[in-house]
Coordinates of C-alpha atoms in Angstrom, one line a residue:
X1 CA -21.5 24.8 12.6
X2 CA -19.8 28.1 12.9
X3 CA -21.5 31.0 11.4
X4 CA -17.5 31.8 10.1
X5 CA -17.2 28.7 8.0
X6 CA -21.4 27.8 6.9
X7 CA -21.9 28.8 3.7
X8 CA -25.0 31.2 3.4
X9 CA -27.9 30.1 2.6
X10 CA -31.6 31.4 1.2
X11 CA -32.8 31.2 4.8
X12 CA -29.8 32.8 6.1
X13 CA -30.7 35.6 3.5
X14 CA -34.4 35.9 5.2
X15 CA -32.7 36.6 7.8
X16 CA -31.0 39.6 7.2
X17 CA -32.1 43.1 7.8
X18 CA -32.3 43.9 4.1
X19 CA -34.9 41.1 2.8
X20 CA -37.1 42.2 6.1
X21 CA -39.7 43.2 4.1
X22 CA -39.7 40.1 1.9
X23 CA -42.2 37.4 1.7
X24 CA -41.1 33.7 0.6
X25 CA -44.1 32.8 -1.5
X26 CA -42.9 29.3 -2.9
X27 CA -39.7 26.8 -2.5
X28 CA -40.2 26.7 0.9
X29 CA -38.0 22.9 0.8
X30 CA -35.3 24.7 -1.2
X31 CA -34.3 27.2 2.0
X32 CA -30.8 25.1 2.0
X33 CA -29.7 26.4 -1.1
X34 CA -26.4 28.0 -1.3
X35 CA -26.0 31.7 -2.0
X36 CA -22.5 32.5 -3.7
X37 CA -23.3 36.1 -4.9
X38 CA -26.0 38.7 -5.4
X39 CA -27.0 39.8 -8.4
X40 CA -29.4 42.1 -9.9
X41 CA -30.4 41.2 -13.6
X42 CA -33.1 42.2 -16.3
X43 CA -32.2 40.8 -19.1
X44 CA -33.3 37.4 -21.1
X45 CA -30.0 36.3 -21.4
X46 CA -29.8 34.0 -18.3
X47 CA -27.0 31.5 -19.2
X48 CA -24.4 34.1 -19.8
X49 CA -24.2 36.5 -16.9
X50 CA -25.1 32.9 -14.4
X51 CA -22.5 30.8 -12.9
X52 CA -24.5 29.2 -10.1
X53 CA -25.4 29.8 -6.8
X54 CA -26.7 33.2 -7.5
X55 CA -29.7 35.5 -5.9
X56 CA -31.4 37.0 -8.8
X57 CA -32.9 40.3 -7.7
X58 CA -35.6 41.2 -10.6
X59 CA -38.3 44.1 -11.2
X60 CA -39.8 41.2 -13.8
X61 CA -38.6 42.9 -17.1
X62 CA -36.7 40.2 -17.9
X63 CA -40.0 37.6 -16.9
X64 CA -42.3 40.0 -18.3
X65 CA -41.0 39.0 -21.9
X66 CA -42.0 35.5 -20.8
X67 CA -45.1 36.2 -19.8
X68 CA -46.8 33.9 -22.4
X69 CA -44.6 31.2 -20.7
X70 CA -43.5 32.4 -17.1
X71 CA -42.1 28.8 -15.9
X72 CA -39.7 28.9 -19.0
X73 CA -38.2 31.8 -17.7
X74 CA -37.8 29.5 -14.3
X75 CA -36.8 26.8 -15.7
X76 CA -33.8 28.8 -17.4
X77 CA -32.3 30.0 -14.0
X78 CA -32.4 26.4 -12.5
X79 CA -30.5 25.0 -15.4
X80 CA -28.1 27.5 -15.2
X81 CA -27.9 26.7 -11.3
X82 CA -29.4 30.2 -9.4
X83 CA -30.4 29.9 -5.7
X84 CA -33.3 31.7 -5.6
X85 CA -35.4 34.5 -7.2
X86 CA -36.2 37.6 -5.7
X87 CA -39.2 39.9 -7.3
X88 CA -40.0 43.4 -6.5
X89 CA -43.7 43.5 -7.2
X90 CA -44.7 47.2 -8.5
X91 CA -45.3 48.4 -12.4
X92 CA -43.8 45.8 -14.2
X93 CA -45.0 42.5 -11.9
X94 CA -48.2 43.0 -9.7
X95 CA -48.3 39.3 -8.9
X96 CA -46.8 36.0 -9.2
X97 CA -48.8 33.5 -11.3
X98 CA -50.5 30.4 -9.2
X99 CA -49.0 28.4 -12.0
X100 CA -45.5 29.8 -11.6
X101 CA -45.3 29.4 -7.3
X102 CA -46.6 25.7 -8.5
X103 CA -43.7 25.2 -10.4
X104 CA -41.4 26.7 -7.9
X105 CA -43.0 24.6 -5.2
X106 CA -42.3 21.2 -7.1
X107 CA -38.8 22.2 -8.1
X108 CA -37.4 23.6 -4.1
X109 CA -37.2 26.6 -5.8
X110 CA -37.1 29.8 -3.4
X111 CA -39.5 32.4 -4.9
X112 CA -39.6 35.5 -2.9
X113 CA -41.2 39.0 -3.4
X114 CA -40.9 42.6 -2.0
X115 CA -44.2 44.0 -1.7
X116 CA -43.3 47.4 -2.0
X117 CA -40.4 49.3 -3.7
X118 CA -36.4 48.2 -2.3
X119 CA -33.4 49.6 -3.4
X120 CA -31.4 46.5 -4.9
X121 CA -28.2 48.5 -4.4
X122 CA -28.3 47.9 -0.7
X123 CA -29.4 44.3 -0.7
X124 CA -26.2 44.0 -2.7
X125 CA -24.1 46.1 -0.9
X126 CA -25.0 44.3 2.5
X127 CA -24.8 40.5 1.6
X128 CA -22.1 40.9 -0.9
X129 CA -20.1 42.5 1.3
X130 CA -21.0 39.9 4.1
X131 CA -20.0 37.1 1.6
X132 CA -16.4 38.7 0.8
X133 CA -16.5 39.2 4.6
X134 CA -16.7 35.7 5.4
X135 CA -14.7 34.3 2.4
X136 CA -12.2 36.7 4.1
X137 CA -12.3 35.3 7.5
X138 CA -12.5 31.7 5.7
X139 CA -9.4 32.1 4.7
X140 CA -8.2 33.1 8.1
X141 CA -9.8 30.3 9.2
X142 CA -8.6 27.5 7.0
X143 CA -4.6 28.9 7.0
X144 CA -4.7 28.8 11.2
X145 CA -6.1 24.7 10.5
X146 CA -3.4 24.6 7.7
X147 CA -1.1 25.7 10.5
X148 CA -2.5 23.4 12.8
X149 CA -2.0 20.5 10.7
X150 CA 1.6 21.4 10.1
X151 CA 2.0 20.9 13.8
X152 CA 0.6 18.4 14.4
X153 CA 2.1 15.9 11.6
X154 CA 5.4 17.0 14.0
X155 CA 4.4 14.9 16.5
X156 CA 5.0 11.1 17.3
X157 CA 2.2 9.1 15.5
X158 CA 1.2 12.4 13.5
X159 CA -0.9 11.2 10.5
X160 CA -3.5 10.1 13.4
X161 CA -2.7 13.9 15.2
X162 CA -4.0 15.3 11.5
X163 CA -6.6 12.7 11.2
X164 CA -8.1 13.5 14.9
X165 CA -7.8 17.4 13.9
X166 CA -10.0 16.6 11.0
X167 CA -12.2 14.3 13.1
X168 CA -13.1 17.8 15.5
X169 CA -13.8 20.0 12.9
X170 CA -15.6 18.1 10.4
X171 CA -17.3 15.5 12.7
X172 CA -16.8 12.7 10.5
X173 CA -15.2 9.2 10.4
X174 CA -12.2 9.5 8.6
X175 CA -9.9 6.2 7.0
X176 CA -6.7 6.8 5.5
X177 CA -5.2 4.4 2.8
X178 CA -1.8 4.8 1.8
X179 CA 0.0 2.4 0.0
X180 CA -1.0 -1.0 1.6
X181 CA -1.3 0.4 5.3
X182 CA -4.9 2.0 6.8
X183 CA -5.5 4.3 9.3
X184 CA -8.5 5.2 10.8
X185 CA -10.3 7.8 13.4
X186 CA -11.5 7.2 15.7
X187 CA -9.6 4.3 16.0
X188 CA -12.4 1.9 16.7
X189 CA -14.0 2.7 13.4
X190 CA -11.9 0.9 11.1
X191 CA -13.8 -2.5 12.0
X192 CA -16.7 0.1 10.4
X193 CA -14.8 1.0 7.4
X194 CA -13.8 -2.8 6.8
X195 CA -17.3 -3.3 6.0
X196 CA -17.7 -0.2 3.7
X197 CA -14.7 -1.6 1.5
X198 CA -16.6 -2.4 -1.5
X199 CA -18.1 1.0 -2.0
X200 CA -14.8 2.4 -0.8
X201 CA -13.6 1.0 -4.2
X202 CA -16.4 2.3 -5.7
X203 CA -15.9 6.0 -4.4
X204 CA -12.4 5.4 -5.7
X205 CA -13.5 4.9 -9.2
X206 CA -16.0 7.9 -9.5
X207 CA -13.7 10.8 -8.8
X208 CA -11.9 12.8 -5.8
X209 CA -12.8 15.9 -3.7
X210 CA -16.6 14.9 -4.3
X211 CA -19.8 14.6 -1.8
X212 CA -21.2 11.6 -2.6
X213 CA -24.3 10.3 -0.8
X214 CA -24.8 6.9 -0.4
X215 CA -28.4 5.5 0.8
X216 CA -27.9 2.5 2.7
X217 CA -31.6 2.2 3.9
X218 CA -34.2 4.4 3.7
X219 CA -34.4 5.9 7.3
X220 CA -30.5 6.8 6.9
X221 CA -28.6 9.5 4.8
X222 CA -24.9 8.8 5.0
X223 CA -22.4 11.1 2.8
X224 CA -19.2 10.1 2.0
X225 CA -15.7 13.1 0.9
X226 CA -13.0 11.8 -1.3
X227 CA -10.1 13.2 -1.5
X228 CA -6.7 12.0 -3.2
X229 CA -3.5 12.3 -0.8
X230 CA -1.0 13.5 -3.8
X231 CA 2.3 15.0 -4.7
X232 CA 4.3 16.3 -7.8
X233 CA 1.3 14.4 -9.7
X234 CA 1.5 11.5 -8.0
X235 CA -1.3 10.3 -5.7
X236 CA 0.0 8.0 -2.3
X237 CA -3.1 7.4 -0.8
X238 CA -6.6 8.5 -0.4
X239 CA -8.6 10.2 2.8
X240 CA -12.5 8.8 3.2
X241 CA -15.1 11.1 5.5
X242 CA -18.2 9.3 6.1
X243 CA -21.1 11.3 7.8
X244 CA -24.8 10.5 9.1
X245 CA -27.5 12.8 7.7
X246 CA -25.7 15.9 7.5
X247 CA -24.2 16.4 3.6
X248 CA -20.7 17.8 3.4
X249 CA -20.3 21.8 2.7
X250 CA -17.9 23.5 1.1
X251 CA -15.8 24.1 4.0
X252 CA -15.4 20.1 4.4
X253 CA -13.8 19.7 1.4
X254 CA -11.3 22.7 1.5
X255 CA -10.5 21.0 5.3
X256 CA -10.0 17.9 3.9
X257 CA -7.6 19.3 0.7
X258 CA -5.2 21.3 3.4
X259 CA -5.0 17.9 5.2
X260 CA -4.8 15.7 2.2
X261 CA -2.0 18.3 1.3
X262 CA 0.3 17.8 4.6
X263 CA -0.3 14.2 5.0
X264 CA 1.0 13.8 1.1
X265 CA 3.8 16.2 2.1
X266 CA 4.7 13.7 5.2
X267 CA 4.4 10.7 3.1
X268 CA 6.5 12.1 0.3
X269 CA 9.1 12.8 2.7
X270 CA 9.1 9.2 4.2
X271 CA 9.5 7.8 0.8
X272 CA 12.4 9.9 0.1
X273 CA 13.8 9.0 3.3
X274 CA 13.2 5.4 2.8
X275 CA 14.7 5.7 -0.6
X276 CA 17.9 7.2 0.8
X277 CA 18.2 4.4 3.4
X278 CA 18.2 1.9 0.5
X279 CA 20.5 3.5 -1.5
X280 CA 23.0 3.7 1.1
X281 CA 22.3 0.2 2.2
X282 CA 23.0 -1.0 -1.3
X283 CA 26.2 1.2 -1.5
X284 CA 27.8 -0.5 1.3
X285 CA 26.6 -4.0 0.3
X286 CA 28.1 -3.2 -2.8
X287 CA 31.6 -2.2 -1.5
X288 CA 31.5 -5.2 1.1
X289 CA 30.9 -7.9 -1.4
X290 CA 33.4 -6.3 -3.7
X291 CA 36.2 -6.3 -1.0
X292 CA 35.6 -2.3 -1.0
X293 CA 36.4 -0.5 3.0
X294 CA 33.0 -0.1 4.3
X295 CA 32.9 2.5 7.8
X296 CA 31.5 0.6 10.7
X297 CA 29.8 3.9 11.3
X298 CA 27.6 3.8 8.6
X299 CA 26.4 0.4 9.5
X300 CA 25.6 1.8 13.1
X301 CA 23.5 4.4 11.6
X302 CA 22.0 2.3 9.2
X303 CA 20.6 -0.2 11.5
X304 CA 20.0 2.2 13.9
X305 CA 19.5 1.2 18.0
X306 CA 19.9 -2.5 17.7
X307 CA 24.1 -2.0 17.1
X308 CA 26.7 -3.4 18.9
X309 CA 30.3 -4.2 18.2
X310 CA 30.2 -7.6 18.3
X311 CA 27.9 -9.6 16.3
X312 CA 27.5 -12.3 13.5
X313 CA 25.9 -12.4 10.1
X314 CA 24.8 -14.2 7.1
X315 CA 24.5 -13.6 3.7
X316 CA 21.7 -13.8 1.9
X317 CA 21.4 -13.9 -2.2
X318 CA 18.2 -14.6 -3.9
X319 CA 18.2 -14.3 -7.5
X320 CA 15.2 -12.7 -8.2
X321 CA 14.9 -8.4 -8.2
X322 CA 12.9 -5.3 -7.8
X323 CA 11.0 -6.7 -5.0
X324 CA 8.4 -3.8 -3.7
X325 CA 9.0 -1.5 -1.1
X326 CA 5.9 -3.5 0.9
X327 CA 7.5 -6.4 0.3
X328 CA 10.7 -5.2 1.8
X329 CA 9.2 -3.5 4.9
X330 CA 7.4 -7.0 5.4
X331 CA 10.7 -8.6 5.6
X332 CA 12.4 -6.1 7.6
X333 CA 9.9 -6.6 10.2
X334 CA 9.6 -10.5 10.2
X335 CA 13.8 -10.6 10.7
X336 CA 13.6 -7.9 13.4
X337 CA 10.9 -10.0 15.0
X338 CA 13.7 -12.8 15.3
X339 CA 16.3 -10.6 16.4
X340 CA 17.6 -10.2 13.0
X341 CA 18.7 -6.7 11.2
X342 CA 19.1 -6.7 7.9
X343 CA 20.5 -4.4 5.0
X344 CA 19.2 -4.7 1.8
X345 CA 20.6 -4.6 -1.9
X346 CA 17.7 -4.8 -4.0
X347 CA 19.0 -4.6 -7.8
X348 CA 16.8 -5.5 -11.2
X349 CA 18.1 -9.4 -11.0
X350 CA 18.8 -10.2 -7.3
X351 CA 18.1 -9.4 -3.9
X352 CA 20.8 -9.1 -1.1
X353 CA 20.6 -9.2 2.4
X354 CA 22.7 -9.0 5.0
X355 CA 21.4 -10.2 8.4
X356 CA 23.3 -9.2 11.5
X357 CA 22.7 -10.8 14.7
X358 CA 23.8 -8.8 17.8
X359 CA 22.9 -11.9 20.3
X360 CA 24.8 -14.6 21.3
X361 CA 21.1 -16.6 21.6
X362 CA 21.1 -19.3 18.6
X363 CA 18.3 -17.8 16.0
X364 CA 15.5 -19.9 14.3
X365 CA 17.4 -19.2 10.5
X366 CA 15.0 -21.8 9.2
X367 CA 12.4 -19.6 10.1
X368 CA 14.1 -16.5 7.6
X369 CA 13.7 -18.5 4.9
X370 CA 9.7 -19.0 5.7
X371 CA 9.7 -15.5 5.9
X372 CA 11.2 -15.5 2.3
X373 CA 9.2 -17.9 0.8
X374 CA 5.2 -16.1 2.4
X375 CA 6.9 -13.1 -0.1
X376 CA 6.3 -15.9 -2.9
X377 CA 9.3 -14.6 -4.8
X378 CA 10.1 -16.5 -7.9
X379 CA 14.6 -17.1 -7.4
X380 CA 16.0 -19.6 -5.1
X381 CA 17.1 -18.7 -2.0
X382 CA 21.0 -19.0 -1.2
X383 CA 22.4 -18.6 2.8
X384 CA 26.1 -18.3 3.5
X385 CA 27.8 -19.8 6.8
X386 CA 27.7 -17.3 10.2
X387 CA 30.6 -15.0 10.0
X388 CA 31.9 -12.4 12.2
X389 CA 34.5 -10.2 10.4
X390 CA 33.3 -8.3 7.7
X391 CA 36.5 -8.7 5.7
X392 CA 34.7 -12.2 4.9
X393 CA 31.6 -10.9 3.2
X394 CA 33.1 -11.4 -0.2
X395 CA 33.5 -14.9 0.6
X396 CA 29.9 -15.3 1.9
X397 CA 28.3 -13.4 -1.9
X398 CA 30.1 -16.4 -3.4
X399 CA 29.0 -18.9 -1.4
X400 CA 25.5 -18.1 -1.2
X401 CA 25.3 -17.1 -4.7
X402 CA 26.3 -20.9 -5.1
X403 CA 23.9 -22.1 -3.4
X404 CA 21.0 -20.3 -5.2
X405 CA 22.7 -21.5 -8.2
X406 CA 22.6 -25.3 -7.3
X407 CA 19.3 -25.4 -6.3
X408 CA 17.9 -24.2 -10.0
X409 CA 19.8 -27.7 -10.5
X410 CA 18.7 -29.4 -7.7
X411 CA 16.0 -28.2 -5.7
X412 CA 15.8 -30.5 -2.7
X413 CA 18.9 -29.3 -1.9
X414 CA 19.3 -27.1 1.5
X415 CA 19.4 -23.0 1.4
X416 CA 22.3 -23.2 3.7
X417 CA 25.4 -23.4 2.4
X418 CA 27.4 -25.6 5.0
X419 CA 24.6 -27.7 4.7
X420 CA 25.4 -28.8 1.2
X421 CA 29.0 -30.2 2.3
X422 CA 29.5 -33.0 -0.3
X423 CA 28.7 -30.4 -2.6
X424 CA 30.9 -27.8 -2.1
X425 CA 33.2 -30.5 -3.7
X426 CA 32.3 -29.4 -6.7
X427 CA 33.6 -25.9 -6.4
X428 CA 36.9 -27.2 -6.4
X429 CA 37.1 -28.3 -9.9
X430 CA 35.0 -26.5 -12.5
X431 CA 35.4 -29.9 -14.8
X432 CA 33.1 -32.0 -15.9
X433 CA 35.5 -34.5 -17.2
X434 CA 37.2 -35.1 -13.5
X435 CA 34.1 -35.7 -11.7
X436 CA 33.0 -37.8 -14.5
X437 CA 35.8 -40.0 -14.2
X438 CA 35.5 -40.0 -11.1
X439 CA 31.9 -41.5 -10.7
X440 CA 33.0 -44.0 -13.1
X441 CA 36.0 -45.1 -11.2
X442 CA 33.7 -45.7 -7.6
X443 CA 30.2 -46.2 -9.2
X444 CA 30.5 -46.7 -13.1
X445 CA 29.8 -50.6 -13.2
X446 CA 26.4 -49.9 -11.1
X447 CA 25.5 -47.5 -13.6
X448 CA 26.0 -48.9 -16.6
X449 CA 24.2 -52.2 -14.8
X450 CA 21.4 -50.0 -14.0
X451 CA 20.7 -49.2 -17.6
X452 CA 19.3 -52.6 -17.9
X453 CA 18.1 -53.2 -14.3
X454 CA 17.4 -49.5 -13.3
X455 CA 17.0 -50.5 -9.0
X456 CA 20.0 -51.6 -8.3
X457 CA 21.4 -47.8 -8.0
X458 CA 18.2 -46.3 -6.1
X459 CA 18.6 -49.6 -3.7
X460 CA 22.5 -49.0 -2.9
X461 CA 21.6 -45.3 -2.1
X462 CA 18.8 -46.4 0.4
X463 CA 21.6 -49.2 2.3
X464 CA 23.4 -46.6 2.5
X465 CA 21.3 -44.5 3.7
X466 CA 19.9 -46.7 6.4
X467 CA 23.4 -47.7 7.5
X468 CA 23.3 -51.1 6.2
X469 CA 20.5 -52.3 8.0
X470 CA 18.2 -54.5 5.5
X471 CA 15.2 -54.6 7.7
X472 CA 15.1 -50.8 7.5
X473 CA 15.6 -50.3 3.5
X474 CA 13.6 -53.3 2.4
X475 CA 10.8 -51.4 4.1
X476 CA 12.0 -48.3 2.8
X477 CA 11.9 -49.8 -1.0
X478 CA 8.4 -51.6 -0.3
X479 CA 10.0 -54.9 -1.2
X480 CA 10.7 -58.1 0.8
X481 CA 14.3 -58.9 2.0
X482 CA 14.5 -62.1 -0.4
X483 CA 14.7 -59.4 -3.3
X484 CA 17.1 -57.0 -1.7
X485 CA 19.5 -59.7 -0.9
X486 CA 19.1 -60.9 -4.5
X487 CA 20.1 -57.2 -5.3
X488 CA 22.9 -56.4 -2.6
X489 CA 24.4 -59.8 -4.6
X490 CA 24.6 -58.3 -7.7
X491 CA 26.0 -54.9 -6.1
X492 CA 28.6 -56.9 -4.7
X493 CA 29.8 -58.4 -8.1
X494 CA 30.0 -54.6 -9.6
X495 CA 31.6 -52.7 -6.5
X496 CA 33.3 -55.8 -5.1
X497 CA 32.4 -57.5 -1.6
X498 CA 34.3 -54.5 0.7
X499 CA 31.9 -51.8 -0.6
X500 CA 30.5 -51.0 3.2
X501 CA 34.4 -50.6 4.2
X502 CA 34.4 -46.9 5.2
X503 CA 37.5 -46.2 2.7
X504 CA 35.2 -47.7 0.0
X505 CA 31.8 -46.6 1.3
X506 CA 32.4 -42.3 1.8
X507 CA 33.6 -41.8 -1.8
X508 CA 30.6 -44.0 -3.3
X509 CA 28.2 -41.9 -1.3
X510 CA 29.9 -38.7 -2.4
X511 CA 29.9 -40.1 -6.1
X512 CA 26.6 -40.9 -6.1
X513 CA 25.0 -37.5 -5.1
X514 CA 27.3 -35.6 -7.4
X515 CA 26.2 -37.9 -9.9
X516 CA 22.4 -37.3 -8.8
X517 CA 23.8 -33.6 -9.6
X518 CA 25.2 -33.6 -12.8
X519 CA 22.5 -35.6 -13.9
X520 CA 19.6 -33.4 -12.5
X521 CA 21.7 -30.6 -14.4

């Protein structure tokens, strides 16, 4: 990695002109540690002047007061989280204990010595300076990939642009979740991710922006970064690096925060975007239904390429609300699969859509209300007839508002509203009494018959059914024709001997399914 953006380390300190006269006596597996700041310190009060990641340059006054007890004195700076300890060996310390380089051995704790007399002043002016040096360039370095990002969000399919940046530069798989959608990079490694899912949900739980490493088996290391795609408070999504063997730095995480930060900016402004659409797709749904002018115009831009002048639509009302945004982009994508375009209404009690077809090719509309029905949502589903003026769409909200309404009453009963002809009837006359009288005036005998012999009613409705054929609704009954002629007689005596006439028959049929209605209701 680039000397620019690798944190320094105590090796990286051996290195340096100003420790080439000192002599790493013990920690030799502790070399890796971070180095954050130099500093020079002889006193016993560790835990206040530490913050972590500190060289401690020492004369030994401040071990020489723990010389009954020299790995205390140790064991202080670890806890507080120093890097290493560096001891100039002269009048205070003229060696380091075997017990102490022991200790500093078993902990990977750097223990180094100066063998003759250094001025500490230049140690810290020269890596102190390099560290504000490089937190300096750093900061050049990680506004230029802020930049970068920027750009390449711009561009078409830019969450996997920023993804494939962050790929280069940190050398890691990368998945990003947001909302119910995942992307991955490379590409190919989502089948890899699909497998990690459980302890994705586990890396969920313990936090964000952390370097967790996972052991899978014990001849691989793999590390896993965090890191919460959020805005205003509000977190979208979540970014997961996953690297082989080689832990995360610092660097990695402030990457992945500047890219977390643009990819939340870029969903943030989709969502608002998305929210706009649907508020001016309910607005004109609104005015259309309640015989408002809606501009043709808007409807063009609204539904986008798709558009022509000439065109036909249905109504849909389903009176169930505040159905998800997934839910609606699921939709949206199983109409435009049949050719459909819809605009949505989606209120707090019902859902309305209006479905525009721009070809003259008849559309599967059975298959719309499958599509419906996989969103499992809890209303009934009501479908005006195919219109063409938009004038009509007033007429269309009643009618498939009716619809939805009669099937809560009866549920066999078609989504389509011209469909249910016999029952549109019953819009005619909101009167119970008038269609009551007139069931009993075609029917009423038969009914109050079937009180005491209940078949006689379901057996008219299957001869009628099957078009008076007595082979075919004696099987349909499961009974043998020597019954259903016993039971045709005794139809006859209530409904008289013409009842198959057709002036007789259609009102009968009609009378029976809006009694079937009424009673289901």
């Amino acid at each position: 990695m680039n000397q620019l953006i690798r944190s320094l380390t105590v090796r990286d300190l051996l290195g340096r002109p100003s420790f080439s006269d000192a002599k790493l006596v013990a920690g030799h597996k502790g070399c890796h540690r971070k180095v954050r700041w130099v500093h020079i310190m002889e006193v016993t009060a560790i835990e206040k002047f530490i913050h972590g990641g500190e060289c401690i340059l020492t004369t030994g006054l401040g071990l020489k007061t723990f010389q009954n007890n020299p790995i205390q004195y140790l064991t202080r700076l670890l806890e507080a989280g120093a890097a290493c300890l560096c001891i100039e060996l002269g009048n205070d310390i003229k060696e380091i204990s075997s017990g102490l380089i022991d200790y500093a051995d078993q902990q990977h704790f750097p223990l180094i010595v100066f063998n003759k007399e250094v001025r500490f002043v230049d140690i810290t002016q020269d890596i102190n300076s390099f560290l504000i040096h490089q937190h300096v360039d750093q900061l050049k370095a990680i506004d230029k990939l802020s930049t970068d990002f920027n750009q390449a969000v711009l561009h078409k399919n830019g969450e996997i642009q920023v993804l494939k940046l962050l790929h280069e530069h940190s050398h890691a798989y990368i998945l990003y979740e947001h909302g119910n959608e995942y992307d991955s990079y490379p590409v190919k490694s989502q089948t890899m991710f699909h497998n990690d899912r459980e302890i994705i949900n586990k890396l969920r739980e313990k936090g964000s922006n952390k370097i967790i490493q996972e052991p899978y088996d014990n001849e691989k290391r793999i590390f896993w970064l965090v890191q919460p795609v959020s805005v205003l408070g509000q977190t979208l999504g979540y970014l997961y690096l996953k690297r082989y063997d080689n832990a995360f730095s610092e660097w990695d995480k402030l990457m992945t925060d500047r890219a977390g930060l643009v990819l939340a900016s870029n969903l943030f402004q989709k969502q608002l975007t998305v929210e706009r659409k649907r508020e001016r797709e309910q607005q004109i749904i609104e005015d259309l239904i309640h015989n408002r002018s809606a501009d043709e115009e808007t409807l063009r831009d609204l539904i986008g390429e798709p558009w022509q002048n000439r065109y036909v639509y249905r109504l849909i009302y389903v009176d169930t609300g505040n159905i998800s945004e997934h839910q609606l982009k699921t939709l949206q994508a199983g109409f435009n699969e049949l050719g459909i375009y819809p605009l949505l209404s989606n209120m707090p009690t019902r859902l309305i859509i209006l479905a525009f077809d721009f070809n003259a090719e008849r559309k599967n509309w059975q298959k719309v209300i499958e599509d419906l029905q996989k969103l499992n949502l809890a209303g009934q589903i009501g479908i005006s007839r195919l219109r063409s003026q938009l004038k009509d769409v007033p007429l269309s909200y009643q009618e498939a508002k009716a619809v939805a309404k009669r099937k809560h009453q009866l549920n066999q009963l078609s989504s389509f509203y011209e469909e249910n002809g016999i029952y549109q009837l019953m819009e005619l006359s909101t009167d119970k009494e008038v269609w009551q009288r007139f069931i009993y005036d075609q029917i009423g005998l038969l009914i109050n018959h079937d009180k005491e012999n209940p078949e006689l009613l379901s057996t008219l409705k299957a001869y009628l059914t099957h078009q008076g054929s007595k082979t075919k609704t004696a099987e349909a009954l499961y009974i043998v024709r020597q019954t259903l002629y016993h039971r045709l007689e005794r139809i006859k005596s209530c409904l008289g001997e013409d009842f198959m006439n057709p002036e007789r028959r259609i009102p009968i049929e009609v009378a029976i399914r809006i009694y079937e209605l009424m009673k289901e209701s």
